[in-house]
């Protein structure tokens, strides 16, 4: 207890934030050992996803001290004279953390460009390359709960950092002394709308969206920062203004209408789908709070609406982009947990295909000629023959391209569901699902992974396990990462991995059902749904969670 108190008092002495000082003072006055252990018994680790965690006092929380230390570590790794662009979303303290970062970086002798407003993450990723900067920082926790915030670092190539940069920056952070001794600057450039948003909009509206524009769209930014930019992008591309979910349009860091501000979460899209039914929409589009993800909903044949999975959108967008680009040596890429459908599409069109580790930091580095990359968690990076305008997932560019694809289908009397059925007939029905286990104690995830390794399942969902890849050893030329991949009889696959940003164990399931004759897709979907449920049940038992 005495060591925790000492560390807390040292933290308190350097903390510039009266709110977290008050929080920590109350904990010390109360002698609350559990609260001190929670905040000072561990620390947020800086990795390839940067930092992300709950707001509060101490090294195991996101706060001004944690952020200033991160900025000081980044400054040390870059060195004086380098240029850093900083962006931020509308979460609690995002603007404060951005200004603190600017002050620390500028005080260390770096040139800083700070965005004038809370704008989407893809705008920051675009800005790094557009301005020729050496690095970028985005203060965001994406779709995490309201009490979280985060700190993402981009390098000069416009992509998120990968090893060994993460370890080098982390070591520099650890070498940082008390933040109240850091020199602070106040001479940074403020990036206006004209300087960065307008060039970004010009880049994404040049994506292959076709010429068709007859489409009724419903849109929600999920209380985040994508609303204004998406409306401007649609208008610039020639689409009519969408019907917006008013209750979710204005940025609000408390996300009052949703339990989790993630379009994938149950109930998050209810307001959008109700509005879509009311206005007779052709398409529903949602961004997550920092607008790097794009969710898509469509009318069903029985008069309702349903959300497409990230893999369904990935297959549709992948084929659409391939058909609307022509440069030699084109490449499409996806993460190892995404559907195998994209690889079959690429082979049929004579286009190169690559699998990478999860995360767009890997996808955008898949190789030269990349025109499209995606991961199943609603992340898409759409390019053209000129390449990717954003070397990260971009929910605005993806939304524009989906709208163009849906408008073209509508002109032909078809819907995105018709396009999905046609793909199933050509390549087989690729059905995917995810099982996620959120835990309060991360040791439960470690124990579950150890259990799978020591007692590997021989069968899952009635299918024999044909092979097991331990991803921690590195497979197929990929860097090592924590996870297991099971290949099952009958063209099925399961991947189990801990989340890199949330206290979750994630399981990714895929079954492929052949479609042997026209009209057989509904039966194939029913069989696939049953097979996925069987896989989930057996996997839950094997994990012991």
Coordinates of C-alpha atoms in Angstrom, one line a residue:
X1 CA 0.0 0.0 0.0
X2 CA 2.8 2.4 0.9
X3 CA 4.4 2.1 -2.6
X4 CA 1.0 2.7 -4.3
X5 CA 0.5 5.8 -2.1
X6 CA 4.0 7.1 -3.0
X7 CA 3.4 6.6 -6.7
X8 CA 0.0 8.3 -6.5
X9 CA 1.5 11.3 -4.6
X10 CA 4.2 11.6 -7.3
X11 CA 1.5 11.5 -10.0
X12 CA -0.6 14.1 -8.1
X13 CA 2.4 16.5 -8.0
X14 CA 2.8 16.6 -11.8
X15 CA -0.9 16.4 -12.9
X16 CA -2.1 19.6 -14.6
X17 CA -5.8 18.5 -14.6
X18 CA -7.8 19.7 -11.6
X19 CA -10.5 17.0 -12.2
X20 CA -8.1 14.0 -12.0
X21 CA -6.2 15.7 -9.1
X22 CA -9.5 15.8 -7.2
X23 CA -10.3 12.2 -8.1
X24 CA -6.9 11.0 -6.9
X25 CA -7.0 13.2 -3.8
X26 CA -10.4 11.7 -2.8
X27 CA -9.0 8.1 -3.3
X28 CA -5.9 8.9 -1.1
X29 CA -8.0 10.6 1.6
X30 CA -10.3 7.5 1.7
X31 CA -7.3 5.1 1.8
X32 CA -9.0 3.1 -1.0
X33 CA -6.3 0.5 -1.7
X34 CA -8.4 -1.2 -4.4
X35 CA -8.9 2.0 -6.4
X36 CA -5.2 2.8 -6.1
X37 CA -4.2 -0.7 -7.3
X38 CA -6.6 -0.4 -10.2
X39 CA -5.0 2.9 -11.3
X40 CA -1.3 2.3 -10.3
X41 CA -0.9 -1.4 -10.2
X42 CA -0.6 -1.5 -14.0
X43 CA -0.3 1.0 -16.9
X44 CA -1.8 1.4 -20.3
X45 CA 0.7 -0.1 -22.7
X46 CA 1.7 1.7 -25.9
X47 CA 1.4 -0.6 -28.8
X48 CA 0.6 -0.6 -32.5
X49 CA -2.9 0.5 -31.6
X50 CA -1.3 3.3 -29.6
X51 CA -3.1 3.9 -26.3
X52 CA -6.7 3.3 -25.4
X53 CA -8.5 3.1 -22.0
X54 CA -10.9 4.6 -19.5
X55 CA -10.6 8.2 -18.5
X56 CA -9.3 8.8 -15.0
X57 CA -6.2 9.4 -12.9
X58 CA -3.1 7.3 -12.9
X59 CA -1.0 5.4 -15.5
X60 CA -3.7 2.8 -16.1
X61 CA -6.1 5.5 -17.3
X62 CA -6.3 8.0 -20.1
X63 CA -5.5 11.5 -18.8
X64 CA -3.4 14.5 -19.4
X65 CA -0.3 13.1 -17.8
X66 CA -0.6 9.8 -19.9
X67 CA -1.1 11.8 -23.1
X68 CA 1.8 14.3 -22.4
X69 CA 4.1 11.4 -21.7
X70 CA 3.0 9.7 -25.0
X71 CA 3.7 13.0 -26.9
X72 CA 7.1 13.3 -25.2
X73 CA 8.0 9.8 -26.2
X74 CA 6.9 10.4 -29.8
X75 CA 8.9 13.6 -29.8
X76 CA 12.0 11.8 -28.6
X77 CA 11.7 9.1 -31.2
X78 CA 11.2 11.6 -34.1
X79 CA 13.7 14.3 -33.0
X80 CA 13.6 18.1 -33.4
X81 CA 12.5 19.6 -36.6
X82 CA 10.1 16.9 -37.7
X83 CA 6.5 17.7 -38.6
X84 CA 3.5 16.1 -36.8
X85 CA -0.2 16.6 -37.6
X86 CA -2.7 16.2 -34.8
X87 CA -6.4 15.5 -35.1
X88 CA -9.1 14.7 -32.5
X89 CA -12.7 13.5 -32.3
X90 CA -15.5 14.8 -30.0
X91 CA -15.0 12.5 -27.0
X92 CA -14.5 13.8 -23.5
X93 CA -11.1 15.6 -23.3
X94 CA -10.1 14.8 -26.9
X95 CA -9.5 18.5 -27.7
X96 CA -7.6 18.9 -24.4
X97 CA -5.4 15.9 -25.2
X98 CA -4.8 17.2 -28.7
X99 CA -3.6 20.6 -27.4
X100 CA -1.5 19.1 -24.7
X101 CA 0.2 16.9 -27.4
X102 CA 0.8 20.0 -29.6
X103 CA 2.4 21.9 -26.6
X104 CA 4.7 19.0 -25.7
X105 CA 5.7 18.3 -29.3
X106 CA 6.3 22.0 -30.1
X107 CA 8.2 22.5 -26.9
X108 CA 10.5 19.6 -27.9
X109 CA 11.4 21.5 -31.1
X110 CA 9.0 19.8 -33.6
X111 CA 6.7 21.6 -36.1
X112 CA 3.1 20.9 -35.3
X113 CA -0.1 21.3 -37.3
X114 CA -3.3 21.0 -35.2
X115 CA -6.7 20.5 -36.8
X116 CA -9.1 23.4 -36.1
X117 CA -12.1 21.2 -35.4
X118 CA -13.0 17.7 -34.4
X119 CA -12.9 15.8 -37.7
X120 CA -12.9 12.1 -38.7
X121 CA -9.9 9.8 -38.3
X122 CA -9.6 9.3 -42.0
X123 CA -9.1 13.0 -42.5
X124 CA -6.1 12.9 -40.1
X125 CA -4.7 9.8 -41.9
X126 CA -5.1 11.7 -45.3
X127 CA -3.5 14.8 -43.9
X128 CA -0.3 13.1 -42.9
X129 CA 0.5 12.3 -46.6
X130 CA -1.1 15.3 -48.0
X131 CA 1.0 17.6 -45.9
X132 CA 4.2 15.5 -46.2
X133 CA 4.3 15.2 -42.4
X134 CA 6.7 12.8 -40.6
X135 CA 3.9 11.5 -38.2
X136 CA 0.4 12.0 -37.2
X137 CA -1.6 11.7 -33.9
X138 CA -5.3 11.1 -33.7
X139 CA -7.0 11.4 -30.3
X140 CA -9.9 9.0 -30.5
X141 CA -11.3 5.8 -28.9
X142 CA -13.3 5.0 -32.1
X143 CA -16.4 3.0 -31.1
X144 CA -15.4 2.3 -27.4
X145 CA -17.7 3.1 -24.5
X146 CA -18.2 6.8 -23.5
X147 CA -15.7 6.8 -20.6
X148 CA -12.8 5.7 -22.9
X149 CA -10.4 7.7 -25.0
X150 CA -7.3 6.8 -27.0
X151 CA -4.2 8.0 -28.8
X152 CA -3.4 6.6 -32.3
X153 CA 0.0 7.3 -34.0
X154 CA 0.6 7.4 -37.7
X155 CA 3.9 7.4 -39.5
X156 CA 4.9 9.4 -42.5
X157 CA 3.4 6.9 -44.9
X158 CA 0.0 7.8 -43.6
X159 CA -0.5 4.4 -42.0
X160 CA -0.7 3.4 -38.3
X161 CA 2.6 2.4 -36.8
X162 CA 3.9 -1.2 -36.8
X163 CA 6.7 -2.9 -35.0
X164 CA 9.4 -2.0 -34.1
X165 CA 8.2 1.6 -34.0
X166 CA 5.7 0.9 -31.3
X167 CA 8.4 -0.6 -29.0
X168 CA 10.7 2.3 -29.8
X169 CA 8.1 4.9 -28.9
X170 CA 7.1 2.9 -25.8
X171 CA 10.7 2.9 -24.6
X172 CA 10.9 6.6 -25.2
X173 CA 7.7 7.1 -23.2
X174 CA 9.1 5.1 -20.3
X175 CA 12.2 7.3 -20.3
X176 CA 10.1 10.5 -19.8
X177 CA 10.3 12.2 -16.5
X178 CA 7.6 14.2 -14.7
X179 CA 5.5 16.1 -17.2
X180 CA 5.5 19.3 -15.2
X181 CA 9.2 19.6 -16.2
X182 CA 8.6 19.2 -19.9
X183 CA 9.2 22.3 -22.0
X184 CA 5.9 23.4 -23.6
X185 CA 5.5 25.4 -26.8
X186 CA 2.6 27.4 -28.2
X187 CA 3.6 28.0 -31.8
X188 CA 1.7 25.6 -33.9
X189 CA -0.2 25.8 -37.2
X190 CA -4.0 25.6 -37.1
X191 CA -5.3 23.5 -40.0
X192 CA -8.4 25.1 -41.5
X193 CA -11.2 23.4 -43.4
X194 CA -9.8 24.7 -46.7
X195 CA -6.3 23.4 -45.9
X196 CA -7.3 19.8 -45.2
X197 CA -11.0 18.9 -45.4
X198 CA -11.5 20.3 -48.9
X199 CA -8.5 18.3 -50.3
X200 CA -9.7 15.2 -48.5
X201 CA -13.2 15.6 -50.1
X202 CA -11.7 16.1 -53.5
X203 CA -9.8 12.8 -53.1
X204 CA -12.7 10.7 -51.9
X205 CA -15.1 12.0 -54.4
X206 CA -12.7 10.9 -57.1
X207 CA -13.2 7.3 -56.1
X208 CA -15.0 4.9 -58.6
X209 CA -18.6 5.7 -57.7
X210 CA -20.1 5.6 -61.2
X211 CA -22.6 7.9 -62.7
X212 CA -25.9 6.7 -61.1
X213 CA -27.3 8.9 -58.4
X214 CA -31.0 8.0 -58.0
X215 CA -30.9 6.7 -54.4
X216 CA -32.8 7.4 -51.1
X217 CA -30.3 7.2 -48.3
X218 CA -30.7 7.2 -44.5
X219 CA -27.6 8.1 -42.5
X220 CA -26.4 8.2 -38.9
X221 CA -22.9 9.3 -37.6
X222 CA -23.7 7.6 -34.3
X223 CA -23.2 10.8 -32.2
X224 CA -19.7 11.1 -33.8
X225 CA -17.8 13.5 -36.0
X226 CA -18.6 12.1 -39.4
X227 CA -22.0 13.8 -40.0
X228 CA -20.9 17.1 -41.6
X229 CA -18.1 15.6 -43.7
X230 CA -20.3 12.7 -45.0
X231 CA -23.1 15.2 -46.0
X232 CA -20.6 17.3 -47.8
X233 CA -19.0 14.3 -49.5
X234 CA -22.4 13.1 -50.8
X235 CA -23.3 16.5 -52.1
X236 CA -19.9 16.9 -53.8
X237 CA -20.4 13.5 -55.5
X238 CA -23.9 14.5 -56.7
X239 CA -26.1 12.5 -54.4
X240 CA -29.3 13.9 -52.9
X241 CA -29.1 14.8 -49.2
X242 CA -29.8 11.7 -47.0
X243 CA -32.5 11.5 -44.4
X244 CA -30.5 11.8 -41.2
X245 CA -31.2 10.3 -37.8
X246 CA -31.5 13.7 -36.0
X247 CA -31.1 12.2 -32.5
X248 CA -27.7 10.9 -33.4
X249 CA -26.4 13.6 -35.7
X250 CA -24.8 16.2 -33.4
X251 CA -21.5 15.0 -31.8
X252 CA -22.1 13.9 -28.2
X253 CA -19.4 12.2 -26.2
X254 CA -22.0 10.5 -23.9
X255 CA -23.7 8.7 -26.9
X256 CA -27.1 8.9 -25.2
X257 CA -29.2 6.8 -27.6
X258 CA -27.0 3.7 -27.7
X259 CA -25.5 1.3 -25.2
X260 CA -22.3 1.1 -27.2
X261 CA -21.5 3.5 -30.1
X262 CA -20.7 0.7 -32.5
X263 CA -23.0 -0.1 -35.5
X264 CA -22.3 -3.8 -34.9
X265 CA -23.8 -3.8 -31.4
X266 CA -27.4 -5.0 -30.9
X267 CA -29.8 -2.1 -30.9
X268 CA -27.3 0.5 -32.1
X269 CA -29.0 0.7 -35.5
X270 CA -32.6 0.7 -34.4
X271 CA -33.3 4.4 -34.9
X272 CA -31.8 4.2 -38.4
X273 CA -33.8 1.2 -39.5
X274 CA -37.0 2.7 -38.2
X275 CA -36.3 5.9 -40.2
X276 CA -35.4 3.8 -43.3
X277 CA -38.8 2.0 -43.1
X278 CA -40.6 5.3 -42.6
X279 CA -39.0 7.1 -45.7
X280 CA -38.7 4.0 -47.9
X281 CA -35.0 4.1 -48.1
X282 CA -32.9 2.2 -50.6
X283 CA -29.8 2.2 -48.4
X284 CA -28.8 2.8 -44.8
X285 CA -25.3 4.1 -44.0
X286 CA -23.8 4.4 -40.6
X287 CA -20.4 5.6 -39.5
X288 CA -18.9 4.9 -36.1
X289 CA -18.0 7.9 -33.9
X290 CA -14.7 8.7 -35.6
X291 CA -16.1 7.7 -39.0
X292 CA -13.4 5.3 -40.0
X293 CA -15.9 2.4 -40.2
X294 CA -18.9 2.1 -42.5
X295 CA -22.0 0.0 -41.8
X296 CA -24.6 -0.7 -44.5
X297 CA -28.3 -1.7 -44.2
X298 CA -30.6 -2.7 -47.1
X299 CA -34.4 -3.3 -47.6
X300 CA -35.3 -7.0 -47.5
X301 CA -37.7 -8.7 -49.9
X302 CA -40.4 -8.9 -47.2
X303 CA -40.5 -5.2 -46.6
X304 CA -38.2 -4.9 -43.6
X305 CA -34.5 -3.9 -43.4
X306 CA -31.4 -5.7 -42.3
X307 CA -27.8 -4.8 -41.8
X308 CA -25.2 -6.4 -44.0
X309 CA -22.1 -8.0 -42.3
X310 CA -18.7 -6.5 -42.9
X311 CA -17.8 -9.5 -44.9
X312 CA -20.9 -9.1 -47.1
X313 CA -20.0 -5.5 -47.8
X314 CA -16.3 -6.6 -48.3
X315 CA -17.2 -9.0 -51.0
X316 CA -19.5 -6.6 -52.8
X317 CA -17.1 -3.6 -52.6
X318 CA -14.1 -5.8 -53.6
X319 CA -15.7 -7.0 -56.8
X320 CA -17.1 -3.6 -57.6
X321 CA -13.7 -1.9 -57.2
X322 CA -12.1 -4.6 -59.3
X323 CA -14.7 -4.1 -62.0
X324 CA -14.2 -0.3 -61.9
X325 CA -10.4 -0.2 -62.0
X326 CA -8.0 -1.4 -64.7
X327 CA -4.4 -0.7 -63.7
X328 CA -2.0 -3.6 -64.2
X329 CA -0.8 -5.4 -61.1
X330 CA -3.9 -4.5 -59.0
X331 CA -4.0 -6.0 -55.5
X332 CA -6.9 -6.5 -53.0
X333 CA -6.2 -7.4 -49.4
X334 CA -8.0 -8.5 -46.3
X335 CA -7.2 -9.6 -42.8
X336 CA -6.9 -13.3 -41.9
X337 CA -10.2 -13.2 -39.9
X338 CA -12.2 -11.9 -42.9
X339 CA -14.1 -14.1 -45.4
X340 CA -12.2 -16.2 -47.9
X341 CA -14.6 -14.9 -50.6
X342 CA -12.4 -12.0 -51.6
X343 CA -9.6 -14.3 -52.6
X344 CA -12.0 -16.3 -54.9
X345 CA -13.3 -13.0 -56.4
X346 CA -9.7 -11.8 -57.1
X347 CA -8.7 -15.2 -58.7
X348 CA -11.8 -15.1 -61.0
X349 CA -10.8 -11.6 -62.2
X350 CA -7.1 -12.2 -62.5
X351 CA -6.2 -9.8 -59.7
X352 CA -3.7 -10.4 -56.9
X353 CA -4.9 -11.1 -53.4
X354 CA -3.2 -10.9 -50.0
X355 CA -4.1 -11.8 -46.5
X356 CA -2.6 -9.9 -43.6
X357 CA -2.8 -9.7 -39.8
X358 CA -5.8 -7.9 -38.4
X359 CA -5.7 -4.1 -38.5
X360 CA -5.3 -1.7 -41.3
X361 CA -1.7 -1.0 -40.3
X362 CA -1.1 -4.3 -41.9
X363 CA -3.7 -4.3 -44.7
X364 CA -2.4 -1.1 -46.3
X365 CA 1.1 -2.5 -46.4
X366 CA 0.0 -5.6 -48.3
X367 CA 1.9 -4.6 -51.4
X368 CA 2.1 -2.2 -54.4
X369 CA -1.0 -1.7 -56.5
X370 CA -3.5 -2.0 -53.6
X371 CA -6.9 -0.8 -54.8
X372 CA -9.1 -2.2 -52.0
X373 CA -8.6 -3.5 -48.5
X374 CA -11.0 -4.5 -45.8
X375 CA -11.5 -6.3 -42.5
X376 CA -14.8 -7.8 -41.3
X377 CA -15.3 -5.2 -38.5
X378 CA -16.8 -2.7 -40.9
X379 CA -13.4 -1.3 -42.0
X380 CA -12.8 -0.6 -45.7
X381 CA -10.2 1.4 -47.7
X382 CA -11.4 2.1 -51.2
X383 CA -9.0 3.2 -53.9
X384 CA -8.8 3.7 -57.6
X385 CA -6.1 3.2 -60.3
X386 CA -4.4 6.1 -58.6
X387 CA -4.1 4.2 -55.3
X388 CA -5.6 4.6 -51.9
X389 CA -6.4 8.3 -50.9
X390 CA -6.4 7.2 -47.3
X391 CA -3.9 4.5 -46.0
X392 CA -6.3 3.5 -43.3
X393 CA -9.9 2.4 -43.0
X394 CA -12.2 5.2 -44.3
X395 CA -15.9 5.2 -43.5
X396 CA -16.6 8.3 -45.7
X397 CA -14.9 6.9 -48.9
X398 CA -16.5 3.5 -48.3
X399 CA -20.0 5.1 -47.9
X400 CA -19.6 7.0 -51.2
X401 CA -18.6 3.9 -53.1
X402 CA -21.4 1.8 -51.6
X403 CA -23.9 4.5 -52.6
X404 CA -22.6 4.4 -56.1
X405 CA -22.8 0.7 -56.3
X406 CA -26.3 0.6 -54.9
X407 CA -27.4 3.4 -57.3
X408 CA -26.1 1.4 -60.3
X409 CA -27.9 -1.7 -59.1
X410 CA -31.1 0.2 -58.6
X411 CA -30.9 1.5 -62.2
X412 CA -30.8 -2.2 -63.3
X413 CA -33.8 -3.1 -61.1
X414 CA -31.6 -4.9 -58.6
X415 CA -30.6 -4.4 -55.0
X416 CA -27.4 -5.2 -53.0
X417 CA -29.2 -8.4 -51.9
X418 CA -29.5 -9.4 -55.5
X419 CA -25.8 -8.8 -55.9
X420 CA -25.1 -11.0 -52.9
X421 CA -27.1 -13.8 -54.3
X422 CA -25.3 -13.6 -57.6
X423 CA -22.0 -13.8 -55.8
X424 CA -23.2 -16.9 -53.9
X425 CA -24.2 -18.6 -57.2
X426 CA -20.7 -17.8 -58.7
X427 CA -18.4 -18.5 -55.8
X428 CA -20.5 -20.5 -53.2
X429 CA -22.3 -19.0 -50.2
X430 CA -19.7 -17.7 -47.8
X431 CA -21.3 -17.1 -44.4
X432 CA -19.5 -15.7 -41.5
X433 CA -20.3 -14.9 -37.9
X434 CA -18.5 -13.7 -34.8
X435 CA -18.7 -14.8 -31.2
X436 CA -17.2 -12.3 -28.7
X437 CA -16.7 -12.8 -25.0
X438 CA -16.2 -9.5 -23.0
X439 CA -14.5 -10.1 -19.7
X440 CA -13.8 -8.0 -16.6
X441 CA -10.5 -9.8 -15.9
X442 CA -8.0 -10.2 -18.8
X443 CA -6.6 -13.3 -17.1
X444 CA -9.7 -15.1 -18.2
X445 CA -8.7 -14.6 -21.9
X446 CA -5.1 -15.8 -21.2
X447 CA -6.6 -18.9 -19.5
X448 CA -9.0 -19.6 -22.4
X449 CA -6.1 -19.4 -24.9
X450 CA -4.0 -21.7 -22.7
X451 CA -6.9 -24.1 -22.5
X452 CA -7.2 -24.3 -26.3
X453 CA -3.5 -25.0 -26.7
X454 CA -3.3 -27.7 -24.0
X455 CA -6.6 -29.3 -24.9
X456 CA -7.2 -28.6 -28.6
X457 CA -10.6 -29.5 -29.9
X458 CA -10.8 -32.4 -32.3
X459 CA -14.0 -31.3 -33.9
X460 CA -16.2 -28.2 -34.0
X461 CA -19.7 -28.0 -35.1
X462 CA -19.7 -31.6 -36.2
X463 CA -16.7 -31.0 -38.5
X464 CA -13.3 -32.6 -37.9
X465 CA -10.4 -30.1 -37.2
X466 CA -8.2 -30.7 -40.3
X467 CA -5.3 -28.4 -39.1
X468 CA -4.4 -25.9 -36.5
X469 CA -2.2 -22.8 -37.0
X470 CA -0.7 -21.2 -33.9
X471 CA -0.5 -17.6 -35.1
X472 CA 1.9 -16.7 -32.3
X473 CA 4.5 -18.7 -34.1
X474 CA 4.0 -16.8 -37.4
X475 CA 2.3 -18.5 -40.3
X476 CA 2.3 -18.0 -44.1
X477 CA 5.0 -15.4 -43.8
X478 CA 2.9 -13.2 -41.4
X479 CA 4.5 -11.7 -38.3
X480 CA 3.6 -13.5 -35.0
X481 CA 0.4 -12.5 -33.3
X482 CA -1.6 -14.0 -30.5
X483 CA -4.3 -16.3 -31.9
X484 CA -5.3 -19.8 -33.2
X485 CA -6.7 -20.7 -36.6
X486 CA -8.6 -23.9 -37.2
X487 CA -9.3 -25.3 -40.6
X488 CA -12.3 -27.7 -40.6
X489 CA -13.6 -30.3 -43.0
X490 CA -16.1 -29.1 -45.5
X491 CA -14.5 -25.7 -46.2
X492 CA -15.0 -24.1 -42.8
X493 CA -12.7 -22.0 -40.6
X494 CA -12.4 -20.7 -37.1
X495 CA -10.0 -18.0 -35.8
X496 CA -9.7 -17.2 -32.1
X497 CA -7.8 -14.1 -30.9
X498 CA -7.9 -11.5 -28.1
X499 CA -9.0 -8.1 -29.2
X500 CA -6.3 -5.5 -29.5
X501 CA -8.4 -2.6 -28.3
X502 CA -11.1 -4.0 -25.9
X503 CA -11.2 -6.6 -23.1
X504 CA -12.7 -9.2 -25.4
X505 CA -11.9 -12.6 -26.8
X506 CA -13.0 -12.7 -30.4
X507 CA -13.9 -15.8 -32.5
X508 CA -14.4 -15.5 -36.3
X509 CA -16.3 -18.3 -38.0
X510 CA -16.8 -19.1 -41.6
X511 CA -18.6 -21.8 -43.5
X512 CA -18.9 -22.2 -47.3
X513 CA -22.0 -23.9 -48.7
X514 CA -21.9 -24.7 -52.5
X515 CA -24.9 -23.4 -54.5
X516 CA -25.4 -26.0 -57.2
X517 CA -28.4 -24.6 -59.1
X518 CA -30.2 -21.3 -59.6
X519 CA -32.7 -20.5 -56.8
X520 CA -30.8 -22.6 -54.2
X521 CA -29.3 -19.6 -52.4
X522 CA -32.1 -19.4 -49.7
X523 CA -31.6 -23.0 -48.8
X524 CA -27.9 -22.5 -48.6
X525 CA -28.3 -19.6 -46.3
X526 CA -30.5 -21.7 -43.9
X527 CA -27.9 -24.4 -43.9
X528 CA -25.1 -22.0 -43.3
X529 CA -26.9 -20.3 -40.4
X530 CA -27.4 -23.7 -38.7
X531 CA -23.8 -24.7 -39.3
X532 CA -22.6 -21.4 -37.7
X533 CA -24.7 -21.9 -34.7
X534 CA -23.3 -25.4 -34.2
X535 CA -19.8 -23.9 -34.4
X536 CA -20.6 -21.3 -31.9
X537 CA -22.0 -23.8 -29.4
X538 CA -19.0 -26.1 -29.6
X539 CA -16.5 -23.2 -29.5
X540 CA -18.1 -21.7 -26.4
X541 CA -17.7 -25.1 -24.6
X542 CA -14.1 -25.4 -25.7
X543 CA -13.2 -21.9 -24.4
X544 CA -14.8 -22.5 -21.0
X545 CA -16.1 -18.8 -20.8

